mmCIF file of N, CA and C in Angstrom:
data_model
loop_
_atom_site.group_PDB
_atom_site.id
_atom_site.type_symbol
_atom_site.label_atom_id
_atom_site.label_comp_id
_atom_site.label_asym_id
_atom_site.label_seq_id
_atom_site.Cartn_x
_atom_site.Cartn_y
_atom_site.Cartn_z
ATOM 1 N N MET V 1 -21.162 25.493 -14.360
ATOM 2 C CA MET V 1 -20.014 26.088 -13.726
ATOM 3 C C MET V 1 -19.299 25.009 -12.924
ATOM 4 N N SER V 2 -18.225 24.495 -13.466
ATOM 5 C CA SER V 2 -17.493 23.445 -12.769
ATOM 6 C C SER V 2 -16.175 23.996 -12.247
ATOM 7 N N SER V 3 -15.795 23.488 -11.111
ATOM 8 C CA SER V 3 -14.554 23.916 -10.477
ATOM 9 C C SER V 3 -13.663 22.702 -10.297
ATOM 10 N N SER V 4 -12.366 22.886 -10.494
ATOM 11 C CA SER V 4 -11.452 21.761 -10.336
ATOM 12 C C SER V 4 -11.083 21.516 -8.875
ATOM 13 N N ALA V 5 -11.344 22.472 -8.011
ATOM 14 C CA ALA V 5 -11.026 22.314 -6.592
ATOM 15 C C ALA V 5 -12.113 21.481 -5.920
ATOM 16 N N PRO V 6 -11.721 20.544 -5.053
ATOM 17 C CA PRO V 6 -12.729 19.737 -4.359
ATOM 18 C C PRO V 6 -13.467 20.572 -3.331
ATOM 19 N N ALA V 7 -14.662 20.151 -3.025
ATOM 20 C CA ALA V 7 -15.463 20.843 -2.019
ATOM 21 C C ALA V 7 -14.820 20.670 -0.651
ATOM 22 N N PRO V 8 -15.010 21.639 0.238
ATOM 23 C CA PRO V 8 -14.440 21.494 1.582
ATOM 24 C C PRO V 8 -14.981 20.253 2.284
ATOM 25 N N GLY V 9 -14.097 19.549 2.937
ATOM 26 C CA GLY V 9 -14.498 18.349 3.670
ATOM 27 C C GLY V 9 -14.435 17.069 2.867
ATOM 28 N N THR V 10 -14.129 17.157 1.578
ATOM 29 C CA THR V 10 -14.022 15.945 0.763
ATOM 30 C C THR V 10 -12.554 15.611 0.558
ATOM 31 N N THR V 11 -12.280 14.331 0.387
ATOM 32 C CA THR V 11 -10.904 13.913 0.153
ATOM 33 C C THR V 11 -10.632 13.872 -1.333
ATOM 34 N N THR V 12 -9.418 14.151 -1.690
ATOM 35 C CA THR V 12 -9.043 14.085 -3.096
ATOM 36 C C THR V 12 -8.634 12.669 -3.447
ATOM 37 N N ASP V 13 -8.539 12.404 -4.728
ATOM 38 C CA ASP V 13 -8.142 11.084 -5.205
ATOM 39 C C ASP V 13 -6.727 10.745 -4.743
ATOM 40 N N ARG V 14 -5.867 11.747 -4.723
ATOM 41 C CA ARG V 14 -4.474 11.527 -4.323
ATOM 42 C C ARG V 14 -4.369 11.142 -2.848
ATOM 43 N N SER V 15 -5.101 11.829 -1.999
ATOM 44 C CA SER V 15 -5.022 11.508 -0.577
ATOM 45 C C SER V 15 -5.676 10.158 -0.279
ATOM 46 N N THR V 16 -6.684 9.784 -1.054
ATOM 47 C CA THR V 16 -7.308 8.473 -0.869
ATOM 48 C C THR V 16 -6.350 7.366 -1.263
ATOM 49 N N ARG V 17 -5.611 7.575 -2.342
ATOM 50 C CA ARG V 17 -4.605 6.582 -2.744
ATOM 51 C C ARG V 17 -3.497 6.481 -1.712
ATOM 52 N N ARG V 18 -3.109 7.615 -1.143
ATOM 53 C CA ARG V 18 -2.080 7.610 -0.106
ATOM 54 C C ARG V 18 -2.564 6.842 1.118
ATOM 55 N N LEU V 19 -3.830 7.038 1.486
ATOM 56 C CA LEU V 19 -4.401 6.298 2.612
ATOM 57 C C LEU V 19 -4.372 4.796 2.340
ATOM 58 N N ALA V 20 -4.718 4.397 1.120
ATOM 59 C CA ALA V 20 -4.698 2.977 0.766
ATOM 60 C C ALA V 20 -3.288 2.415 0.854
ATOM 61 N N LEU V 21 -2.308 3.183 0.408
ATOM 62 C CA LEU V 21 -0.921 2.723 0.471
ATOM 63 C C LEU V 21 -0.450 2.585 1.911
ATOM 64 N N TYR V 22 -0.738 3.579 2.748
ATOM 65 C CA TYR V 22 -0.333 3.509 4.148
ATOM 66 C C TYR V 22 -1.019 2.340 4.859
ATOM 67 N N ALA V 23 -2.277 2.122 4.580
ATOM 68 C CA ALA V 23 -2.991 1.011 5.209
ATOM 69 C C ALA V 23 -2.413 -0.330 4.760
ATOM 70 N N LEU V 24 -2.010 -0.419 3.504
ATOM 71 C CA LEU V 24 -1.389 -1.651 3.008
ATOM 72 C C LEU V 24 -0.051 -1.897 3.695
ATOM 73 N N ILE V 25 0.725 -0.836 3.902
ATOM 74 C CA ILE V 25 2.008 -0.972 4.595
ATOM 75 C C ILE V 25 1.780 -1.442 6.028
ATOM 76 N N ILE V 26 0.794 -0.861 6.708
ATOM 77 C CA ILE V 26 0.464 -1.274 8.072
ATOM 78 C C ILE V 26 0.030 -2.737 8.096
ATOM 79 N N CYS V 27 -0.730 -3.145 7.107
ATOM 80 C CA CYS V 27 -1.185 -4.538 7.025
ATOM 81 C C CYS V 27 0.001 -5.491 6.901
ATOM 82 N N VAL V 28 0.937 -5.183 6.029
ATOM 83 C CA VAL V 28 2.109 -6.042 5.835
ATOM 84 C C VAL V 28 2.947 -6.093 7.112
ATOM 85 N N LEU V 29 3.147 -4.954 7.752
ATOM 86 C CA LEU V 29 3.928 -4.937 8.990
ATOM 87 C C LEU V 29 3.227 -5.704 10.112
ATOM 88 N N ALA V 30 1.898 -5.603 10.177
ATOM 89 C CA ALA V 30 1.154 -6.331 11.208
ATOM 90 C C ALA V 30 1.226 -7.838 10.970
ATOM 91 N N VAL V 31 1.192 -8.259 9.722
ATOM 92 C CA VAL V 31 1.327 -9.692 9.427
ATOM 93 C C VAL V 31 2.719 -10.175 9.830
ATOM 94 N N ALA V 32 3.740 -9.374 9.537
ATOM 95 C CA ALA V 32 5.095 -9.750 9.937
ATOM 96 C C ALA V 32 5.212 -9.828 11.454
ATOM 97 N N ALA V 33 4.611 -8.882 12.155
ATOM 98 C CA ALA V 33 4.646 -8.900 13.619
ATOM 99 C C ALA V 33 3.894 -10.114 14.161
ATOM 100 N N ALA V 34 2.795 -10.487 13.514
ATOM 101 C CA ALA V 34 2.040 -11.665 13.949
ATOM 102 C C ALA V 34 2.870 -12.933 13.776
ATOM 103 N N VAL V 35 3.557 -13.036 12.661
ATOM 104 C CA VAL V 35 4.394 -14.217 12.420
ATOM 105 C C VAL V 35 5.493 -14.302 13.471
ATOM 106 N N VAL V 36 6.146 -13.176 13.742
ATOM 107 C CA VAL V 36 7.213 -13.166 14.747
ATOM 108 C C VAL V 36 6.652 -13.537 16.121
ATOM 109 N N SER V 37 5.483 -12.999 16.453
ATOM 110 C CA SER V 37 4.880 -13.302 17.757
ATOM 111 C C SER V 37 4.556 -14.783 17.894
ATOM 112 N N PHE V 38 3.972 -15.368 16.850
ATOM 113 C CA PHE V 38 3.614 -16.779 16.918
ATOM 114 C C PHE V 38 4.861 -17.672 16.940
ATOM 115 N N VAL V 39 5.897 -17.283 16.215
ATOM 116 C CA VAL V 39 7.139 -18.066 16.219
ATOM 117 C C VAL V 39 7.764 -18.044 17.610
ATOM 118 N N ASN V 40 7.648 -16.899 18.288
ATOM 119 C CA ASN V 40 8.193 -16.794 19.647
ATOM 120 C C ASN V 40 7.281 -17.416 20.696
ATOM 121 N N GLY V 41 6.148 -17.941 20.287
ATOM 122 C CA GLY V 41 5.255 -18.616 21.216
ATOM 123 C C GLY V 41 4.316 -17.688 21.964
ATOM 124 N N SER V 42 4.138 -16.485 21.485
ATOM 125 C CA SER V 42 3.268 -15.514 22.149
ATOM 126 C C SER V 42 1.905 -15.472 21.466
ATOM 127 N N PHE V 43 0.866 -15.438 22.281
ATOM 128 C CA PHE V 43 -0.471 -15.329 21.718
ATOM 129 C C PHE V 43 -0.844 -13.879 21.424
ATOM 130 N N LEU V 44 0.087 -12.967 21.601
ATOM 131 C CA LEU V 44 -0.126 -11.571 21.223
ATOM 132 C C LEU V 44 -0.281 -11.447 19.706
ATOM 133 N N GLY V 45 0.141 -12.470 18.988
ATOM 134 C CA GLY V 45 -0.002 -12.489 17.539
ATOM 135 C C GLY V 45 -1.446 -12.398 17.095
ATOM 136 N N ILE V 46 -2.365 -12.851 17.946
ATOM 137 C CA ILE V 46 -3.792 -12.754 17.610
ATOM 138 C C ILE V 46 -4.188 -11.289 17.442
ATOM 139 N N LEU V 47 -3.661 -10.429 18.302
ATOM 140 C CA LEU V 47 -3.940 -8.995 18.189
ATOM 141 C C LEU V 47 -3.383 -8.445 16.884
ATOM 142 N N TRP V 48 -2.194 -8.878 16.507
ATOM 143 C CA TRP V 48 -1.606 -8.420 15.250
ATOM 144 C C TRP V 48 -2.407 -8.891 14.041
ATOM 145 N N VAL V 49 -2.956 -10.090 14.120
ATOM 146 C CA VAL V 49 -3.803 -10.579 13.020
ATOM 147 C C VAL V 49 -5.056 -9.717 12.893
ATOM 148 N N LEU V 50 -5.648 -9.347 14.015
ATOM 149 C CA LEU V 50 -6.825 -8.473 13.975
ATOM 150 C C LEU V 50 -6.485 -7.097 13.403
ATOM 151 N N ILE V 51 -5.337 -6.557 13.780
ATOM 152 C CA ILE V 51 -4.911 -5.263 13.235
ATOM 153 C C ILE V 51 -4.661 -5.371 11.735
ATOM 154 N N ALA V 52 -4.073 -6.488 11.299
ATOM 155 C CA ALA V 52 -3.838 -6.700 9.867
ATOM 156 C C ALA V 52 -5.155 -6.775 9.108
ATOM 157 N N GLY V 53 -6.149 -7.433 9.680
ATOM 158 C CA GLY V 53 -7.460 -7.510 9.032
ATOM 159 C C GLY V 53 -8.118 -6.153 8.917
ATOM 160 N N LEU V 54 -8.032 -5.362 9.960
ATOM 161 C CA LEU V 54 -8.595 -4.014 9.926
ATOM 162 C C LEU V 54 -7.884 -3.150 8.895
ATOM 163 N N ALA V 55 -6.567 -3.214 8.874
ATOM 164 C CA ALA V 55 -5.796 -2.418 7.914
ATOM 165 C C ALA V 55 -6.081 -2.850 6.481
ATOM 166 N N SER V 56 -6.259 -4.145 6.254
ATOM 167 C CA SER V 56 -6.550 -4.594 4.892
ATOM 168 C C SER V 56 -7.929 -4.126 4.444
ATOM 169 N N ASN V 57 -8.888 -4.097 5.367
ATOM 170 C CA ASN V 57 -10.211 -3.573 5.015
ATOM 171 C C ASN V 57 -10.150 -2.090 4.682
ATOM 172 N N ILE V 58 -9.380 -1.328 5.443
ATOM 173 C CA ILE V 58 -9.229 0.093 5.164
ATOM 174 C C ILE V 58 -8.554 0.295 3.810
ATOM 175 N N ALA V 59 -7.505 -0.499 3.538
ATOM 176 C CA ALA V 59 -6.807 -0.384 2.259
ATOM 177 C C ALA V 59 -7.740 -0.708 1.091
ATOM 178 N N TRP V 60 -8.519 -1.762 1.219
ATOM 179 C CA TRP V 60 -9.430 -2.157 0.149
ATOM 180 C C TRP V 60 -10.506 -1.091 -0.074
ATOM 181 N N PHE V 61 -11.065 -0.569 1.009
ATOM 182 C CA PHE V 61 -12.095 0.460 0.896
ATOM 183 C C PHE V 61 -11.535 1.718 0.242
ATOM 184 N N ALA V 62 -10.342 2.140 0.660
ATOM 185 C CA ALA V 62 -9.742 3.349 0.088
ATOM 186 C C ALA V 62 -9.382 3.132 -1.376
ATOM 187 N N HIS V 63 -8.895 1.933 -1.721
ATOM 188 C CA HIS V 63 -8.578 1.638 -3.116
ATOM 189 C C HIS V 63 -9.824 1.695 -3.994
ATOM 190 N N ARG V 64 -10.909 1.096 -3.513
ATOM 191 C CA ARG V 64 -12.161 1.122 -4.281
ATOM 192 C C ARG V 64 -12.705 2.538 -4.419
ATOM 193 N N ARG V 65 -12.566 3.328 -3.334
ATOM 194 C CA ARG V 65 -13.039 4.712 -3.373
ATOM 195 C C ARG V 65 -12.226 5.536 -4.387
ATOM 196 N N ALA V 66 -10.922 5.318 -4.428
ATOM 197 C CA ALA V 66 -10.070 6.029 -5.385
ATOM 198 C C ALA V 66 -10.372 5.591 -6.821
ATOM 199 N N ALA V 67 -10.634 4.291 -6.994
ATOM 200 C CA ALA V 67 -10.939 3.793 -8.336
ATOM 201 C C ALA V 67 -12.288 4.300 -8.824
ATOM 202 N N ALA V 68 -13.234 4.473 -7.927
ATOM 203 C CA ALA V 68 -14.563 4.974 -8.322
ATOM 204 C C ALA V 68 -14.507 6.454 -8.659
ATOM 205 N N GLY V 69 -13.531 7.162 -8.119
ATOM 206 C CA GLY V 69 -13.412 8.590 -8.380
ATOM 207 C C GLY V 69 -12.779 8.927 -9.722
ATOM 208 N N ARG V 70 -12.252 7.933 -10.407
ATOM 209 C CA ARG V 70 -11.595 8.183 -11.702
ATOM 210 C C ARG V 70 -12.595 8.465 -12.778
#
């Protein structure tokens, strides 16, 4: 007896892909903010680099999770 609806509390493939896309967008924006910060001579860019690294890890994890669900 198989059901096409996901179990409660689980994410669907579509929402996982959306999470990966949003995390990738955040990563790109954080890298741009880091570049602007460093060009302006601010060491706040270090924080943006850390945020970009975190967002890229989330994007990669969500992408792999979506690919494994296929």
